[in-house]
PDB file of C-alpha atoms in Angstrom:
ATOM      1  CA  MET R   1      -0.444 163.093  -3.686  1.00  0.00           C
ATOM      2  CA  SER R   2       2.483 164.093  -2.015  1.00  0.00           C
ATOM      3  CA  LEU R   3       3.054 165.818   1.433  1.00  0.00           C
ATOM      4  CA  THR R   4       4.330 168.932  -0.573  1.00  0.00           C
ATOM      5  CA  ASP R   5       1.454 168.577  -3.010  1.00  0.00           C
ATOM      6  CA  THR R   6      -0.993 169.782  -0.338  1.00  0.00           C
ATOM      7  CA  LYS R   7       0.631 173.277  -0.177  1.00  0.00           C
ATOM      8  CA  SER R   8      -1.522 174.496  -3.025  1.00  0.00           C
ATOM      9  CA  TYR R   9      -4.803 173.044  -1.472  1.00  0.00           C
ATOM     10  CA  VAL R  10      -4.193 174.333   2.319  1.00  0.00           C
ATOM     11  CA  SER R  11      -2.469 177.293   3.633  1.00  0.00           C
ATOM     12  CA  MET R  12      -2.077 179.177   6.820  1.00  0.00           C
ATOM     13  CA  PRO R  13      -3.302 182.759   6.606  1.00  0.00           C
ATOM     14  CA  SER R  14       0.043 185.055   6.968  1.00  0.00           C
ATOM     15  CA  THR R  15      -2.172 188.176   8.858  1.00  0.00           C
ATOM     16  CA  PRO R  16      -5.145 187.485  10.749  1.00  0.00           C
ATOM     17  CA  THR R  17      -8.450 187.470   9.018  1.00  0.00           C
ATOM     18  CA  THR R  18     -12.038 187.483  10.058  1.00  0.00           C
ATOM     19  CA  PRO R  19     -14.211 184.747   8.292  1.00  0.00           C
ATOM     20  CA  THR R  20     -17.706 184.193   9.359  1.00  0.00           C
ATOM     21  CA  CYS R  21     -18.858 181.455  11.373  1.00  0.00           C
ATOM     22  CA  ASP R  22     -20.780 178.721   9.474  1.00  0.00           C
ATOM     23  CA  PRO R  23     -24.319 178.573  10.827  1.00  0.00           C
ATOM     24  CA  GLU R  24     -24.295 174.592  10.785  1.00  0.00           C
ATOM     25  CA  PHE R  25     -20.611 173.173  11.020  1.00  0.00           C
ATOM     26  CA  PHE R  26     -19.132 175.701  13.584  1.00  0.00           C
ATOM     27  CA  TYR R  27     -19.071 173.708  17.148  1.00  0.00           C
ATOM     28  CA  SER R  28     -18.610 174.716  20.340  1.00  0.00           C
ATOM     29  CA  PHE R  29     -17.892 172.915  23.292  1.00  0.00           C
ATOM     30  CA  VAL R  30     -19.029 171.983  26.636  1.00  0.00           C
ATOM     31  CA  ASP R  31     -17.211 170.438  29.687  1.00  0.00           C
ATOM     32  CA  PHE R  32     -19.229 168.147  32.009  1.00  0.00           C
ATOM     33  CA  GLU R  33     -17.678 166.110  34.907  1.00  0.00           C
ATOM     34  CA  VAL R  34     -19.496 162.733  35.655  1.00  0.00           C
ATOM     35  CA  ASP R  35     -18.478 160.363  38.361  1.00  0.00           C
ATOM     36  CA  GLY R  36     -15.093 162.112  38.618  1.00  0.00           C
ATOM     37  CA  VAL R  37     -14.491 162.187  35.023  1.00  0.00           C
ATOM     38  CA  CYS R  38     -13.995 165.036  32.707  1.00  0.00           C
ATOM     39  CA  PHE R  39     -16.038 165.019  29.467  1.00  0.00           C
ATOM     40  CA  CYS R  40     -15.370 167.810  26.764  1.00  0.00           C
ATOM     41  CA  LEU R  41     -18.180 167.536  24.245  1.00  0.00           C
ATOM     42  CA  PRO R  42     -19.951 169.517  21.180  1.00  0.00           C
ATOM     43  CA  THR R  43     -22.539 171.452  22.586  1.00  0.00           C
ATOM     44  CA  GLN R  44     -24.972 171.322  19.726  1.00  0.00           C
ATOM     45  CA  PRO R  45     -26.425 167.398  20.281  1.00  0.00           C
ATOM     46  CA  PHE R  46     -27.164 168.654  24.013  1.00  0.00           C
ATOM     47  CA  GLU R  47     -29.380 171.735  22.417  1.00  0.00           C
ATOM     48  CA  GLN R  48     -32.137 169.020  21.672  1.00  0.00           C
ATOM     49  CA  SER R  49     -32.959 168.725  25.387  1.00  0.00           C
ATOM     50  CA  PRO R  50     -35.050 171.565  26.927  1.00  0.00           C
ATOM     51  CA  PHE R  51     -33.093 170.460  30.302  1.00  0.00           C
ATOM     52  CA  PHE R  52     -29.579 171.240  29.059  1.00  0.00           C
ATOM     53  CA  VAL R  53     -31.094 174.308  27.195  1.00  0.00           C
ATOM     54  CA  GLU R  54     -32.143 175.585  30.387  1.00  0.00           C
ATOM     55  CA  LEU R  55     -29.320 174.378  32.192  1.00  0.00           C
ATOM     56  CA  PHE R  56     -27.040 176.747  29.569  1.00  0.00           C
ATOM     57  CA  LYS R  57     -29.295 179.475  30.057  1.00  0.00           C
ATOM     58  CA  GLU R  58     -29.138 179.816  33.762  1.00  0.00           C
ATOM     59  CA  GLN R  59     -25.292 178.773  34.223  1.00  0.00           C
ATOM     60  CA  PRO R  60     -24.001 180.064  31.069  1.00  0.00           C
ATOM     61  CA  ARG R  61     -21.056 177.946  29.690  1.00  0.00           C
ATOM     62  CA  PRO R  62     -17.677 178.934  31.029  1.00  0.00           C
ATOM     63  CA  SER R  63     -14.641 179.796  28.230  1.00  0.00           C
ATOM     64  CA  ARG R  64     -12.027 177.097  27.700  1.00  0.00           C
ATOM     65  CA  SER R  65      -8.330 178.190  28.454  1.00  0.00           C
ATOM     66  CA  GLN R  66      -6.150 177.404  25.456  1.00  0.00           C
ATOM     67  CA  GLY R  67      -3.567 174.448  25.986  1.00  0.00           C
ATOM     68  CA  SER R  68      -3.697 170.674  26.143  1.00  0.00           C
ATOM     69  CA  ALA R  69      -6.349 168.413  27.929  1.00  0.00           C
ATOM     70  CA  ALA R  70      -3.994 167.461  30.412  1.00  0.00           C
ATOM     71  CA  GLN R  71      -3.128 171.006  31.337  1.00  0.00           C
ATOM     72  CA  ASN R  72      -6.871 172.152  31.307  1.00  0.00           C
ATOM     73  CA  VAL R  73      -8.626 169.446  33.309  1.00  0.00           C
ATOM     74  CA  ARG R  74      -7.788 170.785  36.810  1.00  0.00           C
ATOM     75  CA  GLY R  75      -8.648 174.600  35.840  1.00  0.00           C
ATOM     76  CA  VAL R  76     -11.527 174.352  33.634  1.00  0.00           C
ATOM     77  CA  GLN R  77     -14.997 174.896  34.812  1.00  0.00           C
ATOM     78  CA  ARG R  78     -17.538 172.312  34.213  1.00  0.00           C
ATOM     79  CA  TYR R  79     -20.963 171.078  34.592  1.00  0.00           C
ATOM     80  CA  VAL R  80     -21.154 168.365  37.242  1.00  0.00           C
ATOM     81  CA  LEU R  81     -24.197 166.086  36.356  1.00  0.00           C
ATOM     82  CA  ASN R  82     -25.283 163.978  39.620  1.00  0.00           C
ATOM     83  CA  ASP R  83     -26.721 160.593  40.060  1.00  0.00           C
ATOM     84  CA  VAL R  84     -25.169 159.167  36.816  1.00  0.00           C
ATOM     85  CA  SER R  85     -22.085 156.814  36.494  1.00  0.00           C
ATOM     86  CA  ALA R  86     -19.482 157.754  33.867  1.00  0.00           C
ATOM     87  CA  GLU R  87     -19.977 154.217  31.861  1.00  0.00           C
ATOM     88  CA  GLU R  88     -23.661 155.236  31.937  1.00  0.00           C
ATOM     89  CA  PHE R  89     -22.915 158.254  30.590  1.00  0.00           C
ATOM     90  CA  ARG R  90     -20.286 156.955  27.897  1.00  0.00           C
ATOM     91  CA  ASP R  91     -23.181 154.572  26.838  1.00  0.00           C
ATOM     92  CA  PHE R  92     -25.675 157.275  26.312  1.00  0.00           C
ATOM     93  CA  LEU R  93     -23.066 159.399  24.424  1.00  0.00           C
ATOM     94  CA  ARG R  94     -22.166 156.182  22.051  1.00  0.00           C
ATOM     95  CA  ILE R  95     -25.669 156.623  20.969  1.00  0.00           C
ATOM     96  CA  LEU R  96     -26.375 160.415  21.114  1.00  0.00           C
ATOM     97  CA  LEU R  97     -22.864 160.980  19.050  1.00  0.00           C
ATOM     98  CA  ASP R  98     -23.433 158.384  16.824  1.00  0.00           C
ATOM     99  CA  CYS R  99     -22.026 158.815  13.115  1.00  0.00           C
ATOM    100  CA  PRO R 100     -21.833 157.300   9.588  1.00  0.00           C
ATOM    101  CA  TRP R 101     -18.222 155.949  10.212  1.00  0.00           C
ATOM    102  CA  ARG R 102     -18.709 154.440  13.665  1.00  0.00           C
ATOM    103  CA  ARG R 103     -21.846 152.183  12.517  1.00  0.00           C
ATOM    104  CA  VAL R 104     -21.220 148.536  12.242  1.00  0.00           C
ATOM    105  CA  ARG R 105     -22.573 147.104   8.722  1.00  0.00           C
ATOM    106  CA  THR R 106     -23.729 143.607   8.079  1.00  0.00           C
ATOM    107  CA  VAL R 107     -22.920 141.768   4.908  1.00  0.00           C
ATOM    108  CA  SER R 108     -26.220 143.188   3.189  1.00  0.00           C
ATOM    109  CA  ASN R 109     -24.747 146.625   4.129  1.00  0.00           C
ATOM    110  CA  VAL R 110     -27.915 147.287   6.459  1.00  0.00           C
ATOM    111  CA  ARG R 111     -26.955 149.189   9.908  1.00  0.00           C
ATOM    112  CA  ALA R 112     -27.049 146.728  12.337  1.00  0.00           C
ATOM    113  CA  LEU R 113     -28.015 147.552  16.312  1.00  0.00           C
ATOM    114  CA  LYS R 114     -24.253 147.591  17.791  1.00  0.00           C
ATOM    115  CA  PHE R 115     -24.431 148.405  21.021  1.00  0.00           C
ATOM    116  CA  SER R 116     -25.149 146.318  24.023  1.00  0.00           C
ATOM    117  CA  SER R 117     -28.650 145.872  25.686  1.00  0.00           C
ATOM    118  CA  SER R 118     -27.433 147.722  28.656  1.00  0.00           C
ATOM    119  CA  ALA R 119     -26.312 150.667  26.617  1.00  0.00           C
ATOM    120  CA  TYR R 120     -29.644 150.980  25.035  1.00  0.00           C
ATOM    121  CA  LEU R 121     -31.166 150.714  28.609  1.00  0.00           C
ATOM    122  CA  SER R 122     -28.607 153.281  29.958  1.00  0.00           C
ATOM    123  CA  PHE R 123     -29.386 155.734  26.832  1.00  0.00           C
ATOM    124  CA  MET R 124     -33.162 155.260  27.499  1.00  0.00           C
ATOM    125  CA  LYS R 125     -32.913 156.114  31.139  1.00  0.00           C
ATOM    126  CA  LEU R 126     -30.855 159.345  30.614  1.00  0.00           C
ATOM    127  CA  ALA R 127     -32.785 160.486  27.699  1.00  0.00           C
ATOM    128  CA  THR R 128     -36.038 160.493  29.501  1.00  0.00           C
ATOM    129  CA  LEU R 129     -33.991 162.339  32.514  1.00  0.00           C
ATOM    130  CA  TRP R 130     -32.980 165.073  30.469  1.00  0.00           C
ATOM    131  CA  ARG R 131     -35.668 165.367  28.338  1.00  0.00           C
ATOM    132  CA  PHE R 132     -34.046 164.370  24.710  1.00  0.00           C
ATOM    133  CA  ASP R 133     -37.814 163.712  23.687  1.00  0.00           C
ATOM    134  CA  ALA R 134     -37.132 163.329  19.527  1.00  0.00           C
ATOM    135  CA  MET R 135     -33.975 161.300  20.074  1.00  0.00           C
ATOM    136  CA  ARG R 136     -35.546 158.942  22.547  1.00  0.00           C
ATOM    137  CA  GLU R 137     -38.283 158.052  20.006  1.00  0.00           C
ATOM    138  CA  GLU R 138     -36.208 157.677  17.335  1.00  0.00           C
ATOM    139  CA  VAL R 139     -33.855 155.201  18.941  1.00  0.00           C
ATOM    140  CA  ALA R 140     -36.720 153.336  20.350  1.00  0.00           C
ATOM    141  CA  ASN R 141     -38.134 152.746  16.843  1.00  0.00           C
ATOM    142  CA  ASP R 142     -34.758 151.732  15.986  1.00  0.00           C
ATOM    143  CA  LEU R 143     -35.146 148.851  18.343  1.00  0.00           C
ATOM    144  CA  TYR R 144     -38.422 147.648  16.757  1.00  0.00           C
ATOM    145  CA  ASP R 145     -36.520 144.758  15.163  1.00  0.00           C
ATOM    146  CA  PHE R 146     -34.166 144.076  18.103  1.00  0.00           C
ATOM    147  CA  ASP R 147     -33.649 140.614  18.702  1.00  0.00           C
ATOM    148  CA  ASN R 148     -33.851 140.421  22.118  1.00  0.00           C
ATOM    149  CA  PRO R 149     -37.610 140.686  23.238  1.00  0.00           C
ATOM    150  CA  ALA R 150     -37.138 140.823  27.040  1.00  0.00           C
ATOM    151  CA  MET R 151     -35.045 143.803  26.550  1.00  0.00           C
ATOM    152  CA  LYS R 152     -37.300 145.395  24.049  1.00  0.00           C
ATOM    153  CA  LEU R 153     -40.365 144.559  26.650  1.00  0.00           C
ATOM    154  CA  LEU R 154     -38.649 146.020  29.527  1.00  0.00           C
ATOM    155  CA  ILE R 155     -37.730 149.466  27.705  1.00  0.00           C
ATOM    156  CA  GLY R 156     -41.363 149.505  26.437  1.00  0.00           C
ATOM    157  CA  THR R 157     -43.110 149.130  29.153  1.00  0.00           C
ATOM    158  CA  LYS R 158     -40.435 150.980  31.582  1.00  0.00           C
ATOM    159  CA  PHE R 159     -40.179 153.983  28.982  1.00  0.00           C
ATOM    160  CA  GLU R 160     -43.612 154.218  27.933  1.00  0.00           C
ATOM    161  CA  GLN R 161     -42.719 153.357  24.328  1.00  0.00           C
ATOM    162  CA  LYS R 162     -45.983 151.169  23.423  1.00  0.00           C
ATOM    163  CA  GLN R 163     -44.882 150.481  19.784  1.00  0.00           C
ATOM    164  CA  LEU R 164     -42.143 148.203  20.973  1.00  0.00           C
ATOM    165  CA  ILE R 165     -44.647 145.956  23.309  1.00  0.00           C
ATOM    166  CA  PRO R 166     -46.731 144.217  21.050  1.00  0.00           C
ATOM    167  CA  SER R 167     -44.203 142.251  18.949  1.00  0.00           C
ATOM    168  CA  ALA R 168     -42.051 141.483  21.957  1.00  0.00           C
ATOM    169  CA  LEU R 169     -44.899 140.465  24.274  1.00  0.00           C
ATOM    170  CA  HIS R 170     -45.881 137.965  21.009  1.00  0.00           C
ATOM    171  CA  THR R 171     -42.531 136.670  20.834  1.00  0.00           C
ATOM    172  CA  ILE R 172     -41.757 135.905  24.244  1.00  0.00           C
ATOM    173  CA  VAL R 173     -45.363 134.528  24.907  1.00  0.00           C
ATOM    174  CA  ARG R 174     -45.305 132.215  21.932  1.00  0.00           C
ATOM    175  CA  ARG R 175     -41.900 130.804  21.633  1.00  0.00           C
ATOM    176  CA  ALA R 176     -41.064 127.135  22.526  1.00  0.00           C
ATOM    177  CA  GLU R 177     -38.751 127.809  25.148  1.00  0.00           C
ATOM    178  CA  PRO R 178     -39.561 128.737  28.751  1.00  0.00           C
ATOM    179  CA  LEU R 179     -38.465 131.942  30.312  1.00  0.00           C
ATOM    180  CA  GLU R 180     -34.789 131.735  31.023  1.00  0.00           C
ATOM    181  CA  PRO R 181     -32.988 133.245  33.859  1.00  0.00           C
ATOM    182  CA  GLU R 182     -31.456 136.068  31.701  1.00  0.00           C
ATOM    183  CA  ASP R 183     -35.085 136.690  30.942  1.00  0.00           C
ATOM    184  CA  TYR R 184     -36.124 137.117  34.620  1.00  0.00           C
ATOM    185  CA  GLU R 185     -32.833 139.255  35.151  1.00  0.00           C
ATOM    186  CA  ILE R 186     -33.794 141.427  32.581  1.00  0.00           C
ATOM    187  CA  LEU R 187     -37.512 141.840  33.105  1.00  0.00           C
ATOM    188  CA  GLY R 188     -37.114 141.960  36.607  1.00  0.00           C
ATOM    189  CA  LEU R 189     -39.170 139.401  38.975  1.00  0.00           C
ATOM    190  CA  ASP R 190     -42.748 141.801  38.665  1.00  0.00           C
ATOM    191  CA  LEU R 191     -42.931 142.159  35.038  1.00  0.00           C
ATOM    192  CA  ALA R 192     -40.952 138.430  34.494  1.00  0.00           C
ATOM    193  CA  ILE R 193     -44.244 137.005  36.688  1.00  0.00           C
ATOM    194  CA  ARG R 194     -46.784 138.749  34.450  1.00  0.00           C
ATOM    195  CA  VAL R 195     -45.211 137.616  31.330  1.00  0.00           C
ATOM    196  CA  ALA R 196     -45.001 133.674  32.704  1.00  0.00           C
ATOM    197  CA  LYS R 197     -49.070 134.146  33.594  1.00  0.00           C
ATOM    198  CA  CYS R 198     -49.477 135.466  30.171  1.00  0.00           C
ATOM    199  CA  ARG R 199     -48.064 132.447  28.639  1.00  0.00           C
ATOM    200  CA  GLU R 200     -49.949 130.179  30.780  1.00  0.00           C
ATOM    201  CA  TYR R 201     -53.225 131.601  29.757  1.00  0.00           C
ATOM    202  CA  CYS R 202     -52.308 131.363  26.242  1.00  0.00           C
ATOM    203  CA  ARG R 203     -51.004 127.897  26.446  1.00  0.00           C
ATOM    204  CA  SER R 204     -54.140 126.690  28.354  1.00  0.00           C
ATOM    205  CA  ALA R 205     -56.454 128.875  25.768  1.00  0.00           C
ATOM    206  CA  GLU R 206     -54.952 127.767  22.589  1.00  0.00           C
ATOM    207  CA  GLY R 207     -54.182 124.174  23.758  1.00  0.00           C
ATOM    208  CA  TRP R 208     -50.409 124.368  23.274  1.00  0.00           C
TER     209      TRP R 208
END
């Protein structure tokens, strides 16, 4: 199809029209400032969160003026999210706004876990803080086959995702290799010591 062919499929109205807004695919946008960085995002994903629903009711969303992003960034009123770093927020958004065309596929065309361990940790932290309960459960369930048992155990215990704990604990307790420095870094000293004690008990009880 040549460029001229598109004219038969797409046109600009010569006079103003008043179409109806699609109930599902007509997006509004909201501006946030996080750690000195401005983000312009679709509103709908944030309406999954009672935290943001209440915020939008208490402080109605300001309208965005016309013009380029560079022209608007100073004049746009926005919600400032405190106690969150810009990188944490980016990690959160990468998972919240995950789309099929952004997903990594394996050779068998099965969706792979493409985000870093720290990204999942940031997401779970902010999803808990902002009460994205359904999304948090869905992401936690996606982590069931996560190949990092230490991170899976941390997420399971820290964010009360009990479905992750048994398989993570079984893997890390019964593996032949000792706990690595990376495991201690992920788990933290207290949880790592408890895991080490569990490994010692199982080895003694089963005569490993």
